[in-house]
């Protein structure tokens, strides 16, 4: 039986467990899906026991097909779960899509001046509805008994890691807005009474928790490793439920709208997550009655004439505006369903280009090409659309699920099979095909101006609609 490094990815729609050879060859994989519960408008929750059952099933399925020598884990982040001392969930997990904390976050954000933000976070940032401090404040106000009983406030990977090993810990890269190179940020961890003592210790992603499992990191940074965005000038688009655009550089130009992670050996990774990528396709599939494959087939026959803004639940990077909503623009009597299907895919790609502009500003240089990974990278149609919208060569990787590969690489480092994740990425990540731009998509210049108009429309329709400043 071949020895393998194994990755676990606790995603938004499924747990993926995969085994790889040290050269990155996929040996075995298993996927277990689970639902998102939406009990109220703007809410998005998951049952943490679904994650646990899915991880157990995946590991059992993989164990019989290879000899596991190392295991790593990544997960969705800005998803938060309250658990007691024995790791029993006290509430449903509030996932990153959830907008219930938008007003709380706005008030927290308002406590800090631009000068404060530059001093505390190193540049212009926005505390949004997914900020852990806003979630903690919501729990304290609305789930007071659960908050009182809670020992830990955890991300999915940290909950699963603790269940598998008995040790509770997280990593620095997952501590978006709450931690920096020095550990937890006092001003951020202090926004809600009781938050700091409910946060786990911080360890390196490659640190071994126990039973051969490392601490791991967020799914987006797992994809950074799994797409080899580990040298200056390299960029990545991870297209899953949401879209993450990232670039690596030796420079850090403080830039609003995106996240700059603490540097690793002098290398900065700048990234921006959007609110809906595959989730926009899911919505369009459910709306039209088409299956997901049929949406892509339909889009292949559509014309680029309609603009779609994928703001189904507001938008994160680079706008950080929970009030935005989706629209189709330039629809006429000649517009077909295929045109609308194509517009959905193009709209997601345009949101990616919008983020890319801010990432490149933070990097101080343009990305010459971008690795394309995630579930969306399986589509020939979407790969070409991204190449045309971004006007960059798109590298499609041998392993589409870069996050789960990145998790496995971290596990391999923890087991001493590689000296570091960057070296592991160079050994295991392979470009299978490069897609070149075939034309220029001229709709993008219109797209980037739309969100301001939409913001004003929503406020006029509903004066009580929450507003945020760009």
mmCIF file of N, CA and C in Angstrom, residues 12 131 144 147 159 201 264 267 270 293 367-368 406 419 463:
data_model
loop_
_atom_site.group_PDB
_atom_site.id
_atom_site.type_symbol
_atom_site.label_atom_id
_atom_site.label_comp_id
_atom_site.label_asym_id
_atom_site.label_seq_id
_atom_site.Cartn_x
_atom_site.Cartn_y
_atom_site.Cartn_z
ATOM 1 N N UNK A 12 -17.479 24.903 2.841
ATOM 2 C CA UNK A 12 -18.794 25.470 3.078
ATOM 3 C C UNK A 12 -19.914 24.518 2.695
ATOM 4 N N UNK A 131 -16.505 39.418 11.163
ATOM 5 C CA UNK A 131 -15.446 39.646 12.141
ATOM 6 C C UNK A 131 -15.789 38.927 13.444
ATOM 7 N N UNK A 144 -27.122 34.525 25.510
ATOM 8 C CA UNK A 144 -26.396 34.825 26.744
ATOM 9 C C UNK A 144 -26.043 33.563 27.526
ATOM 10 N N UNK A 147 -23.281 31.759 25.703
ATOM 11 C CA UNK A 147 -22.045 32.532 25.864
ATOM 12 C C UNK A 147 -21.455 32.310 27.261
ATOM 13 N N UNK A 159 -12.162 23.145 15.680
ATOM 14 C CA UNK A 159 -13.101 22.231 16.339
ATOM 15 C C UNK A 159 -12.772 20.783 15.967
ATOM 16 N N UNK A 201 -5.141 28.990 21.834
ATOM 17 C CA UNK A 201 -3.741 29.363 21.664
ATOM 18 C C UNK A 201 -3.380 29.357 20.182
ATOM 19 N N UNK A 264 5.535 35.481 5.836
ATOM 20 C CA UNK A 264 6.285 34.253 6.107
ATOM 21 C C UNK A 264 7.631 34.383 5.419
ATOM 22 N N UNK A 267 7.820 37.073 2.829
ATOM 23 C CA UNK A 267 6.873 37.058 1.719
ATOM 24 C C UNK A 267 5.480 37.418 2.222
ATOM 25 N N UNK A 270 -1.299 38.904 -0.205
ATOM 26 C CA UNK A 270 -2.423 39.833 -0.171
ATOM 27 C C UNK A 270 -3.608 39.145 -0.830
ATOM 28 N N UNK A 293 -24.273 21.335 -14.081
ATOM 29 C CA UNK A 293 -23.659 21.135 -15.396
ATOM 30 C C UNK A 293 -24.446 21.803 -16.519
ATOM 31 N N UNK A 367 0.201 40.961 -11.563
ATOM 32 C CA UNK A 367 0.401 39.523 -11.696
ATOM 33 C C UNK A 367 0.422 39.189 -13.190
ATOM 34 N N UNK A 368 1.457 38.534 -13.659
ATOM 35 C CA UNK A 368 1.554 38.204 -15.079
ATOM 36 C C UNK A 368 0.644 37.049 -15.474
ATOM 37 N N UNK A 406 -3.071 21.705 -0.180
ATOM 38 C CA UNK A 406 -2.315 22.544 0.749
ATOM 39 C C UNK A 406 -2.358 22.003 2.162
ATOM 40 N N UNK A 419 10.922 20.408 4.458
ATOM 41 C CA UNK A 419 11.389 21.388 5.448
ATOM 42 C C UNK A 419 10.387 22.509 5.712
ATOM 43 N N UNK A 463 -35.606 52.940 3.357
ATOM 44 C CA UNK A 463 -34.777 53.879 4.125
ATOM 45 C C UNK A 463 -34.155 53.257 5.368
#
